[in-house]
Coordinates of C-alpha atoms in Angstrom, one line a residue:
Chain P
X1 CA -69.6 21.5 -2.5
X2 CA -70.1 18.8 0.7
X3 CA -67.2 19.4 3.1
X4 CA -65.0 16.3 2.9
X5 CA -61.9 16.5 5.0
X6 CA -58.9 16.9 3.0
X7 CA -56.4 14.4 3.1
X8 CA -53.6 17.0 2.2
X9 CA -54.1 20.9 3.0
X10 CA -51.8 23.4 2.0
X11 CA -52.1 26.9 3.5
X12 CA -49.9 30.0 2.2
X13 CA -46.7 27.6 1.4
X14 CA -43.9 29.5 1.0
X15 CA -40.2 28.1 0.9
X16 CA -36.9 29.3 0.1
X17 CA -33.5 28.4 -0.8
X18 CA -31.0 31.2 0.5
X19 CA -32.3 34.3 -1.0
X20 CA -34.3 32.7 -3.6
X21 CA -37.8 32.3 -3.3
X22 CA -39.0 29.5 -4.9
X23 CA -42.7 29.0 -3.6
X24 CA -44.5 31.7 -3.4
X25 CA -47.5 31.4 -0.6
X26 CA -49.6 28.7 -2.8
X27 CA -52.6 26.8 -1.0
X28 CA -54.5 24.0 -2.5
X29 CA -56.1 20.7 -0.8
X30 CA -56.5 17.3 -2.1
X31 CA -58.6 15.0 -0.7
X32 CA -58.8 11.5 0.2
X33 CA -57.9 8.9 -2.7
X34 CA -58.2 11.6 -5.3
X35 CA -55.4 11.6 -8.0
X36 CA -53.8 14.8 -8.3
X37 CA -51.5 16.0 -10.8
X38 CA -49.2 19.2 -10.6
X39 CA -48.1 20.5 -13.7
X40 CA -45.8 23.4 -14.7
X41 CA -42.1 24.0 -16.5
X42 CA -38.8 23.2 -15.0
X43 CA -38.1 25.3 -12.3
X44 CA -41.5 26.1 -10.9
X45 CA -41.1 24.7 -7.5
X46 CA -42.8 21.0 -8.0
X47 CA -39.9 18.8 -6.5
X48 CA -39.8 21.5 -3.8
X49 CA -43.5 20.9 -3.1
X50 CA -43.0 17.2 -2.4
X51 CA -40.1 17.8 -0.6
X52 CA -41.7 20.0 1.7
X53 CA -44.3 17.1 2.1
X54 CA -42.3 14.5 3.4
X55 CA -39.7 16.7 5.0
X56 CA -36.8 15.8 3.2
X57 CA -36.5 19.2 2.7
X58 CA -35.0 19.2 6.4
X59 CA -31.7 17.9 4.8
X60 CA -31.2 21.2 2.8
X61 CA -29.4 23.2 4.7
X62 CA -30.1 26.9 3.6
X63 CA -33.9 26.2 3.1
X64 CA -36.5 28.0 4.7
X65 CA -40.5 26.8 4.9
X66 CA -43.1 29.4 6.1
X67 CA -46.8 28.6 5.9
X68 CA -48.8 25.2 6.8
X69 CA -49.1 21.7 5.2
X70 CA -51.3 19.5 7.4
X71 CA -51.7 15.7 6.2
X72 CA -55.2 14.4 8.1
X73 CA -55.0 17.7 10.1
X74 CA -52.1 17.4 11.5
X75 CA -49.3 19.8 11.2
X76 CA -46.3 18.4 9.1
X77 CA -43.9 21.1 10.6
X78 CA -44.7 19.7 13.9
X79 CA -45.1 16.0 13.7
X80 CA -43.5 13.7 16.8
X81 CA -42.6 11.1 15.0
X82 CA -41.3 11.9 12.2
X83 CA -39.7 8.7 11.1
X84 CA -43.2 6.6 11.2
X85 CA -44.7 10.2 9.3
X86 CA -42.2 9.7 6.6
X87 CA -43.8 5.8 6.3
X88 CA -46.9 7.6 5.5
X89 CA -45.7 9.4 2.4
X90 CA -44.2 7.2 -0.6
X91 CA -41.8 9.1 -2.7
X92 CA -40.5 8.1 -6.1
X93 CA -37.7 10.6 -7.0
X94 CA -37.4 11.8 -10.7
X95 CA -34.0 10.3 -11.2
X96 CA -33.9 6.7 -10.3
X97 CA -31.6 5.8 -7.0
X98 CA -31.4 2.4 -6.7
X99 CA -29.8 1.8 -3.4
X100 CA -26.7 0.0 -3.4
X101 CA -28.5 -3.4 -2.2
X102 CA -30.0 -6.7 -4.0
X103 CA -33.0 -5.6 -5.6
X104 CA -35.2 -8.0 -2.9
X105 CA -33.6 -5.9 -0.1
X106 CA -34.0 -2.5 -1.8
X107 CA -38.3 -3.9 -1.4
X108 CA -37.9 -5.0 1.8
X109 CA -35.7 -2.2 3.4
X110 CA -38.2 -0.1 4.6
X111 CA -40.4 -3.0 6.1
X112 CA -37.4 -4.7 7.9
X113 CA -36.4 -1.6 9.2
X114 CA -40.2 -1.3 10.6
X115 CA -39.8 -4.7 12.3
X116 CA -41.0 -7.1 9.7
X117 CA -38.7 -9.6 9.9
X118 CA -40.8 -13.1 8.9
X119 CA -39.3 -14.5 5.6
X120 CA -42.7 -15.6 4.0
X121 CA -44.4 -12.2 4.8
X122 CA -41.7 -10.3 3.3
X123 CA -41.5 -12.3 0.3
X124 CA -45.4 -11.9 -0.4
X125 CA -44.6 -8.2 -0.2
X126 CA -41.7 -8.4 -2.5
X127 CA -43.4 -9.9 -5.1
X128 CA -46.4 -7.7 -4.6
X129 CA -44.9 -4.5 -4.5
X130 CA -42.4 -5.2 -7.6
X131 CA -45.4 -6.7 -9.5
X132 CA -47.7 -3.5 -8.7
X133 CA -44.6 -1.9 -10.3
X134 CA -44.6 -3.9 -13.6
X135 CA -41.0 -5.1 -12.6
X136 CA -41.6 -8.4 -11.4
X137 CA -41.7 -10.9 -14.5
X138 CA -38.0 -9.2 -15.7
X139 CA -36.5 -9.6 -12.1
X140 CA -37.9 -12.6 -10.6
X141 CA -35.3 -14.8 -11.6
X142 CA -32.4 -12.2 -10.0
X143 CA -33.7 -11.0 -7.0
X144 CA -30.4 -11.4 -5.6
X145 CA -28.6 -9.0 -7.8
X146 CA -27.7 -5.6 -6.8
X147 CA -30.5 -3.0 -7.7
X148 CA -27.9 -0.6 -9.1
X149 CA -27.2 -2.5 -11.9
X150 CA -30.7 -2.4 -13.5
X151 CA -31.3 -0.3 -16.2
X152 CA -32.7 3.5 -15.8
X153 CA -36.3 2.0 -16.8
X154 CA -36.0 -0.3 -14.5
X155 CA -34.4 1.3 -11.6
X156 CA -37.4 3.8 -11.6
X157 CA -39.8 0.9 -11.4
X158 CA -37.7 -0.5 -8.6
X159 CA -38.2 2.8 -6.8
X160 CA -41.9 2.8 -7.1
X161 CA -42.3 -0.8 -5.9
X162 CA -40.1 0.9 -2.7
X163 CA -42.5 3.3 -2.5
X164 CA -44.9 1.0 -2.1
X165 CA -43.3 -1.5 0.3
X166 CA -44.0 0.7 3.2
X167 CA -48.0 1.1 2.2
X168 CA -48.1 4.7 2.2
X169 CA -51.1 7.0 2.5
X170 CA -50.0 9.4 0.0
X171 CA -48.1 8.4 -2.8
X172 CA -45.9 11.1 -4.3
X173 CA -44.4 10.6 -8.3
X174 CA -42.2 13.1 -9.4
X175 CA -41.8 12.6 -12.9
X176 CA -41.8 8.9 -12.5
X177 CA -42.1 8.3 -16.0
X178 CA -39.2 10.3 -17.5
X179 CA -37.1 6.8 -18.1
X180 CA -39.4 4.2 -18.9
X181 CA -40.7 3.3 -22.1
X182 CA -44.4 4.3 -23.4
X183 CA -45.9 0.3 -23.1
X184 CA -44.3 0.3 -19.3
X185 CA -45.9 3.3 -18.5
X186 CA -48.8 2.8 -19.1
X187 CA -49.1 -0.3 -17.3
X188 CA -48.1 1.7 -14.1
X189 CA -51.1 4.2 -14.9
X190 CA -53.0 1.4 -14.8
X191 CA -51.5 0.4 -11.4
X192 CA -52.2 3.5 -10.3
X193 CA -55.5 3.8 -11.1
X194 CA -56.1 0.6 -8.6
X195 CA -53.8 2.0 -6.2
X196 CA -55.9 4.9 -5.7
X197 CA -58.6 3.2 -4.0
X198 CA -55.9 2.7 -0.9
X199 CA -54.2 5.6 -1.4
X200 CA -53.9 9.5 -2.4
X201 CA -51.8 10.2 -5.4
X202 CA -49.8 13.3 -5.9
X203 CA -48.2 13.2 -9.6
X204 CA -46.2 15.5 -10.6
X205 CA -45.3 15.3 -14.5
X206 CA -44.3 16.9 -17.7
X207 CA -46.4 14.9 -19.3
X208 CA -49.6 17.1 -20.0
X209 CA -51.2 14.2 -21.6
X210 CA -50.5 11.7 -18.5
X211 CA -52.0 14.7 -16.3
X212 CA -55.0 14.5 -18.4
X213 CA -55.4 10.3 -18.3
X214 CA -55.3 10.2 -14.6
X215 CA -55.9 13.2 -12.5
X216 CA -59.1 14.0 -11.3
X217 CA -57.7 17.5 -10.2
X218 CA -54.8 19.5 -12.0
X219 CA -52.8 22.1 -10.6
X220 CA -50.3 24.1 -12.8
X221 CA -47.6 26.0 -11.0
X222 CA -45.1 28.3 -12.9
X223 CA -42.2 29.9 -11.0
X224 CA -43.2 28.9 -7.5
X225 CA -46.6 30.7 -8.3
X226 CA -50.1 28.8 -8.5
X227 CA -51.4 29.8 -11.7
X228 CA -54.6 27.7 -11.3
X229 CA -55.7 24.6 -9.6
X230 CA -59.0 23.1 -10.7
X231 CA -60.7 19.9 -12.4
X232 CA -58.5 17.9 -14.9
X233 CA -61.1 18.3 -17.6
X234 CA -61.1 22.1 -17.3
X235 CA -57.5 22.8 -17.1
X236 CA -57.0 20.7 -20.4
X237 CA -60.1 21.6 -22.5
X238 CA -59.1 25.3 -23.0
X239 CA -61.5 26.9 -21.0
X240 CA -59.5 27.3 -17.9
X241 CA -59.7 30.7 -16.2
X242 CA -56.5 32.0 -16.9
X243 CA -54.7 32.3 -20.0
X244 CA -51.5 31.0 -19.0
X245 CA -52.9 27.7 -18.5
X246 CA -54.3 27.5 -21.6
X247 CA -51.4 28.5 -23.2
X248 CA -49.2 25.7 -21.6
X249 CA -51.4 22.6 -22.1
X250 CA -51.8 23.7 -25.4
X251 CA -47.9 23.6 -25.8
X252 CA -47.2 27.1 -26.8
X253 CA -45.9 28.8 -23.8
X254 CA -43.7 27.2 -20.9
Chain Y
X1 CA -16.9 23.0 -44.0
X2 CA -16.5 25.9 -41.6
X3 CA -16.1 23.3 -38.8
X4 CA -13.2 21.3 -40.2
X5 CA -11.3 24.4 -41.7
X6 CA -9.3 25.7 -38.2
X7 CA -8.1 21.9 -37.6
X8 CA -6.8 21.6 -41.3
X9 CA -4.7 25.1 -40.6
X10 CA -3.4 24.2 -37.3
X11 CA -0.3 25.7 -36.9
X12 CA 3.0 23.3 -37.0
X13 CA 4.4 24.5 -33.5
X14 CA 0.7 23.5 -31.9
X15 CA 1.2 20.0 -33.6
X16 CA 4.4 19.3 -32.5
X17 CA 3.8 20.7 -28.7
X18 CA 0.8 19.0 -28.0
X19 CA 3.0 15.8 -29.0
X20 CA 6.1 16.6 -26.7
X21 CA 3.4 17.5 -23.6
X22 CA 2.2 14.1 -24.0
X23 CA 5.1 12.4 -24.6
X24 CA 6.3 14.6 -21.3
X25 CA 3.3 13.4 -19.2
X26 CA 3.7 10.0 -20.5
X27 CA 7.2 9.6 -19.1
X28 CA 5.8 11.7 -15.5
X29 CA 3.4 8.2 -15.4
X30 CA 5.7 5.8 -16.2
X31 CA 8.2 7.0 -14.0
X32 CA 6.5 5.9 -10.9
X33 CA 7.0 2.3 -11.9
X34 CA 10.5 3.0 -12.8
X35 CA 11.1 4.6 -9.6
X36 CA 9.6 1.7 -7.5
X37 CA 11.9 -1.1 -9.8
X38 CA 15.0 1.0 -9.0
X39 CA 14.4 1.3 -5.2
X40 CA 13.7 -2.5 -5.2
X41 CA 16.4 -3.2 -7.3
X42 CA 19.2 -1.1 -5.3
X43 CA 18.3 -2.6 -1.9
X44 CA 18.5 -5.8 -3.9
X45 CA 21.8 -5.2 -4.9
X46 CA 22.9 -4.6 -1.5
X47 CA 21.7 -7.3 0.3
X48 CA 22.8 -9.8 -2.4
X49 CA 26.3 -10.9 -1.2
X50 CA 24.5 -12.2 2.0
X51 CA 21.7 -13.7 0.3
X52 CA 23.7 -15.7 -2.4
X53 CA 27.4 -15.5 -1.6
X54 CA 29.7 -17.6 -0.2
X55 CA 28.9 -16.9 3.5
X56 CA 25.2 -16.8 3.4
X57 CA 22.4 -16.0 5.7
X58 CA 20.4 -18.9 6.9
X59 CA 16.9 -17.5 6.0
X60 CA 14.7 -19.7 7.8
X61 CA 17.0 -19.1 10.7
X62 CA 16.6 -14.9 10.0
X63 CA 12.9 -15.4 10.2
X64 CA 12.2 -17.2 12.9
X65 CA 15.3 -16.7 15.5
X66 CA 15.1 -14.1 18.3
X67 CA 18.9 -13.9 18.8
X68 CA 19.8 -10.7 17.1
X69 CA 23.3 -9.8 17.9
X70 CA 24.8 -8.3 14.9
X71 CA 27.8 -6.6 16.7
X72 CA 29.2 -9.7 18.2
X73 CA 32.7 -9.5 17.5
X74 CA 32.8 -13.9 17.9
X75 CA 29.5 -15.1 16.9
X76 CA 27.2 -12.2 15.3
X77 CA 23.3 -14.2 14.9
X78 CA 20.8 -12.2 12.6
X79 CA 17.5 -13.5 13.7
X80 CA 14.7 -11.0 12.9
X81 CA 11.6 -12.8 14.7
X82 CA 11.9 -10.5 17.8
X83 CA 11.9 -7.4 15.0
X84 CA 8.9 -8.9 12.9
X85 CA 7.2 -9.2 16.0
X86 CA 7.8 -6.2 17.5
X87 CA 6.5 -4.4 13.9
X88 CA 3.6 -6.5 14.3
X89 CA 2.7 -6.2 18.1
X90 CA 2.8 -2.2 17.5
X91 CA 1.1 -2.0 14.2
X92 CA -1.6 -4.2 15.7
X93 CA -2.5 -2.5 19.0
X94 CA -2.3 1.0 16.5
X95 CA -4.8 0.0 14.4
X96 CA -6.8 -1.6 17.1
X97 CA -7.2 2.2 18.2
X98 CA -7.0 4.0 15.7
X99 CA -9.5 2.4 13.4
X100 CA -12.8 2.8 15.4
X101 CA -11.5 6.2 16.4
X102 CA -10.7 7.4 12.7
X103 CA -13.9 5.9 11.1
X104 CA -15.8 7.1 14.2
X105 CA -14.8 10.6 13.5
X106 CA -14.7 10.1 9.8
X107 CA -18.7 9.1 10.1
X108 CA -19.6 12.2 12.8
X109 CA -17.9 14.7 10.5
X110 CA -19.6 13.5 7.2
X111 CA -22.8 13.1 8.8
X112 CA -23.9 14.6 12.0
X113 CA -22.1 17.5 13.0
X114 CA -23.0 21.2 11.7
X115 CA -20.6 22.8 8.5
X116 CA -19.2 25.0 11.3
X117 CA -17.8 22.6 13.2
X118 CA -17.1 20.4 10.4
X119 CA -14.9 23.4 9.0
X120 CA -13.0 23.7 12.5
X121 CA -12.5 19.6 12.9
X122 CA -11.3 19.3 9.2
X123 CA -8.9 22.0 9.6
X124 CA -7.4 20.7 13.2
X125 CA -7.2 17.4 11.3
X126 CA -5.2 18.4 8.9
X127 CA -3.3 20.2 11.2
X128 CA -2.4 16.8 13.3
X129 CA -1.2 15.1 9.7
X130 CA 1.4 18.1 9.5
X131 CA 3.1 17.4 12.7
X132 CA 6.4 15.4 12.0
X133 CA 7.2 12.2 13.0
X134 CA 10.0 13.2 15.5
X135 CA 8.0 15.8 17.1
X136 CA 5.3 12.9 17.7
X137 CA 8.4 10.7 19.3
X138 CA 9.3 13.8 21.0
X139 CA 5.8 13.6 22.3
X140 CA 5.9 9.8 22.9
X141 CA 8.8 10.5 25.1
X142 CA 8.1 13.1 27.7
X143 CA 4.7 12.7 27.8
X144 CA 3.2 9.1 27.0
X145 CA 6.1 7.8 28.9
X146 CA 5.2 9.4 32.1
X147 CA 1.4 8.6 31.6
X148 CA 1.8 4.8 31.0
X149 CA 4.2 4.8 33.9
X150 CA 2.0 6.6 36.3
X151 CA -1.4 4.7 34.7
X152 CA 0.0 1.0 34.5
X153 CA 2.5 1.1 36.8
X154 CA 5.3 0.1 34.6
X155 CA 8.7 0.5 35.4
X156 CA 9.8 2.2 31.9
X157 CA 6.9 4.0 29.8
X158 CA 8.7 3.2 26.3
X159 CA 6.9 0.5 25.6
X160 CA 4.3 -1.1 22.5
X161 CA 1.4 0.5 24.5
X162 CA 3.3 4.0 24.0
X163 CA 4.4 3.4 20.5
X164 CA 1.0 2.3 19.5
X165 CA -0.9 5.4 20.8
X166 CA 1.6 7.6 19.5
X167 CA 1.3 5.3 16.1
X168 CA -2.8 5.7 16.1
X169 CA -2.7 9.6 16.6
X170 CA -0.6 9.4 13.4
X171 CA -2.9 7.5 11.6
X172 CA -6.0 8.8 12.7
X173 CA -5.9 11.8 10.4
X174 CA -5.0 9.8 7.4
X175 CA -8.1 7.4 8.2
X176 CA -10.5 10.4 8.9
X177 CA -9.8 12.5 6.2
X178 CA -9.7 9.4 3.5
X179 CA -13.0 8.0 5.5
X180 CA -14.5 11.3 4.9
X181 CA -13.9 11.5 1.1
X182 CA -15.7 8.4 1.0
X183 CA -18.7 8.8 2.9
X184 CA -19.0 12.3 1.2
X185 CA -18.6 10.5 -2.2
X186 CA -21.6 8.9 -1.5
X187 CA -24.8 10.8 -3.4
X188 CA -27.2 12.4 -1.3
X189 CA -29.7 11.0 -3.4
X190 CA -29.1 7.9 -1.5
X191 CA -29.4 9.3 2.1
X192 CA -32.9 10.9 0.9
X193 CA -33.8 8.2 -1.0
X194 CA -33.6 5.9 2.4
X195 CA -34.8 8.8 4.6
X196 CA -37.8 9.4 2.5
X197 CA -38.6 5.6 2.8
X198 CA -39.1 6.5 6.5
X199 CA -36.3 4.6 8.3
X200 CA -34.2 6.3 10.9
X201 CA -30.7 8.0 10.4
X202 CA -29.2 5.1 11.9
X203 CA -30.9 2.4 9.6
X204 CA -30.0 4.8 6.7
X205 CA -26.2 4.7 8.0
X206 CA -26.2 1.4 8.6
X207 CA -27.8 -0.4 5.5
X208 CA -26.9 2.2 2.8
X209 CA -24.6 4.5 3.6
X210 CA -21.6 2.1 4.8
X211 CA -22.0 -0.6 2.3
X212 CA -21.8 2.4 -0.4
X213 CA -19.0 3.5 1.2
X214 CA -17.0 0.3 2.1
X215 CA -14.5 0.5 -0.7
X216 CA -13.3 4.0 0.4
X217 CA -13.0 2.9 4.2
X218 CA -11.2 0.2 3.4
X219 CA -8.8 2.1 1.7
X220 CA -8.8 4.4 4.8
X221 CA -8.2 1.8 7.0
X222 CA -5.4 -0.1 4.6
X223 CA -3.5 3.5 3.9
X224 CA -3.3 3.8 7.8
X225 CA -2.2 0.6 8.4
X226 CA 0.7 1.3 5.7
X227 CA 1.4 4.3 7.8
X228 CA 1.6 2.3 10.8
X229 CA 4.0 -0.2 9.4
X230 CA 6.6 2.0 7.4
X231 CA 6.6 4.7 10.4
X232 CA 10.4 4.9 11.8
X233 CA 11.5 7.8 13.8
X234 CA 8.8 8.1 16.2
X235 CA 8.6 4.6 16.7
X236 CA 12.2 3.9 17.4
X237 CA 11.5 6.4 20.1
X238 CA 9.0 5.4 22.1
X239 CA 9.2 1.7 22.4
X240 CA 12.3 1.8 24.3
X241 CA 14.5 -0.1 21.6
X242 CA 14.8 -3.2 23.2
X243 CA 15.0 -6.4 20.9
X244 CA 12.2 -8.5 22.4
X245 CA 9.2 -10.5 21.4
X246 CA 6.2 -8.9 23.0
X247 CA 3.7 -12.2 22.4
X248 CA 3.3 -15.3 24.0
X249 CA 1.1 -18.0 24.3
X250 CA -1.1 -17.5 27.4
X251 CA -3.6 -14.8 27.6
X252 CA -3.7 -11.8 27.0
X253 CA -1.0 -13.3 24.3
X254 CA 0.3 -9.4 23.9
X255 CA 2.0 -7.6 26.5
X256 CA 1.5 -4.0 25.5
X257 CA 4.1 -2.8 28.9
X258 CA 7.0 -4.7 27.2
X259 CA 9.5 -3.0 25.4
X260 CA 10.0 -3.7 21.7
X261 CA 12.3 -3.0 18.4
X262 CA 10.8 -2.5 14.9
X263 CA 11.9 -3.6 11.7
X264 CA 12.0 0.0 10.4
X265 CA 13.6 1.0 13.6
X266 CA 16.4 -1.2 13.2
X267 CA 17.7 -0.2 10.0
X268 CA 17.5 3.9 10.9
X269 CA 19.5 3.0 14.1
X270 CA 22.3 0.6 12.8
X271 CA 22.9 1.7 9.5
X272 CA 24.7 4.5 10.2
X273 CA 27.2 2.1 12.5
X274 CA 28.1 -0.1 10.3
X275 CA 31.1 -0.5 7.9
X276 CA 29.7 -0.4 4.4
X277 CA 29.3 -4.0 2.4
X278 CA 30.1 -5.8 5.8
X279 CA 27.8 -8.7 6.9
X280 CA 25.7 -6.6 9.1
X281 CA 25.2 -3.6 6.5
X282 CA 23.7 -6.5 4.0
X283 CA 21.7 -7.8 6.8
X284 CA 19.7 -4.4 7.1
X285 CA 19.0 -4.7 3.7
X286 CA 17.4 -7.9 3.9
X287 CA 15.5 -6.5 6.2
X288 CA 14.7 -3.7 4.1
X289 CA 13.8 -6.0 1.3
X290 CA 11.1 -7.9 4.4
X291 CA 9.9 -4.7 4.9
X292 CA 9.2 -4.1 1.0
X293 CA 7.6 -7.4 0.6
X294 CA 5.6 -6.7 3.7
X295 CA 4.0 -3.4 2.4
X296 CA 3.6 -5.3 -1.2
X297 CA 1.3 -7.7 0.3
X298 CA -0.4 -5.7 2.2
X299 CA -1.0 -3.1 -0.6
X300 CA -2.2 -6.0 -2.9
X301 CA -4.3 -7.4 -0.5
X302 CA -6.0 -4.0 -0.6
X303 CA -6.4 -3.9 -4.0
X304 CA -7.8 -7.7 -4.3
X305 CA -10.0 -6.9 -1.4
X306 CA -11.2 -3.6 -3.4
X307 CA -11.4 -4.9 -6.7
X308 CA -13.5 -8.6 -5.0
X309 CA -15.9 -6.2 -3.7
X310 CA -16.3 -4.3 -6.6
X311 CA -16.5 -7.5 -8.8
X312 CA -19.2 -9.3 -6.6

């Protein structure tokens, strides 16, 4: 394979919460504009991995991190401007967190805090992000209501719009479709396929079929161990190297 | 069937016992309302003679006149406006000190300090809340008195400023502990979501945390105000106990180095000296009604404001 610089490089990443080890020295890399899915049962360390990447793990007092995580070759643990760095990573949490602001302000929150203040530019950005998150048509007439007043599925899409609002290079989606109906999920999946031209996407999902539909490559985590990472097709067609992978995607295990 | 069986065969004492306990806690709940009404009623009863009797009190004069000569043999005058001004001045000044201090401390404890320091601070602040008010008054008379005289060159240190500082010290623990609870109640997911968007800690604080916690913070401030208005002993000891209106029409509108007397302090100091049922005695109960009304209005406003925020 031709050596292509990786967007994200993870080497021997180990994470503990107190005495409990939740990631056991995993190594992988993600290429630019790739859609990379992470699958695995609960407690396998998927969310922790994302929290290490955008350094929100800093807010868990008893968490310890060893190993190397690089974005564009820059060590995440030692970035100088942590706020600027987090802007490069979009994060969509599994449980929708509508901030206690209006719908408009939820999306405009990040851009405003970076200094974007022109009303027309903000309007345009908000509309674009909400459209991409398949939410615009439902909320365009009530942009001033509180984001927390939306239904669970709408809040989830609001968080996607918010994550897009600061135009990240890497978009991390942590089980984004948990609270969304299948039709809307498909709409957003289509959007993700378009977005990959501009960004790298990490998709943590419990829906095996979703990973199969979208991802170029897939990684299977189990209890903090990296079981296997390979092209999605290989992972899901029953010819994976590790029998555990085959069992998991077939639904007979995990 | 196996699920409903045990329910059908509940022993009699259990059925009766549960009913009894339910009534008991119902009485506990309703008793609060009964007590409030009973207190209001008895205060009103003691005051009713002078409010509706033959020789009735001129309410307008009572509220506007500054002449408080209740013990005069020939011409007793009951003008409470200086007392009202005294209460207002001490309360306002103490809140100007306590609210920024208290909210700042709550923010620091909740958001900025480490877990170790947090424990130490919380315990210390609770300790501060446990100091009896008469001890605060003592501190006011001995230490603050000297400080106010020395720093501001006042002839006497028992002033609005002294009382306000002592009151602020007394209200700060309440504001801190309730404010901190309010901030703690904001889910961590809000903080992480905002931080995950790449905003700074201050932007997160200002735009997300404070709006999310505003109801609780407002409640903290209003409870502090309530404490300040109703406080008796410390203020009685610290403010000099002179009937005097510290407000005036020229800048800075309030003379913090004036001595004043507050409504609660007047009741505490004079009630023991009056003959039961006398005119003076009844007027003191009218002052009690006035205080009752003020706290009621403060609480109602707080309730409405909080509801207004919620309804939005």
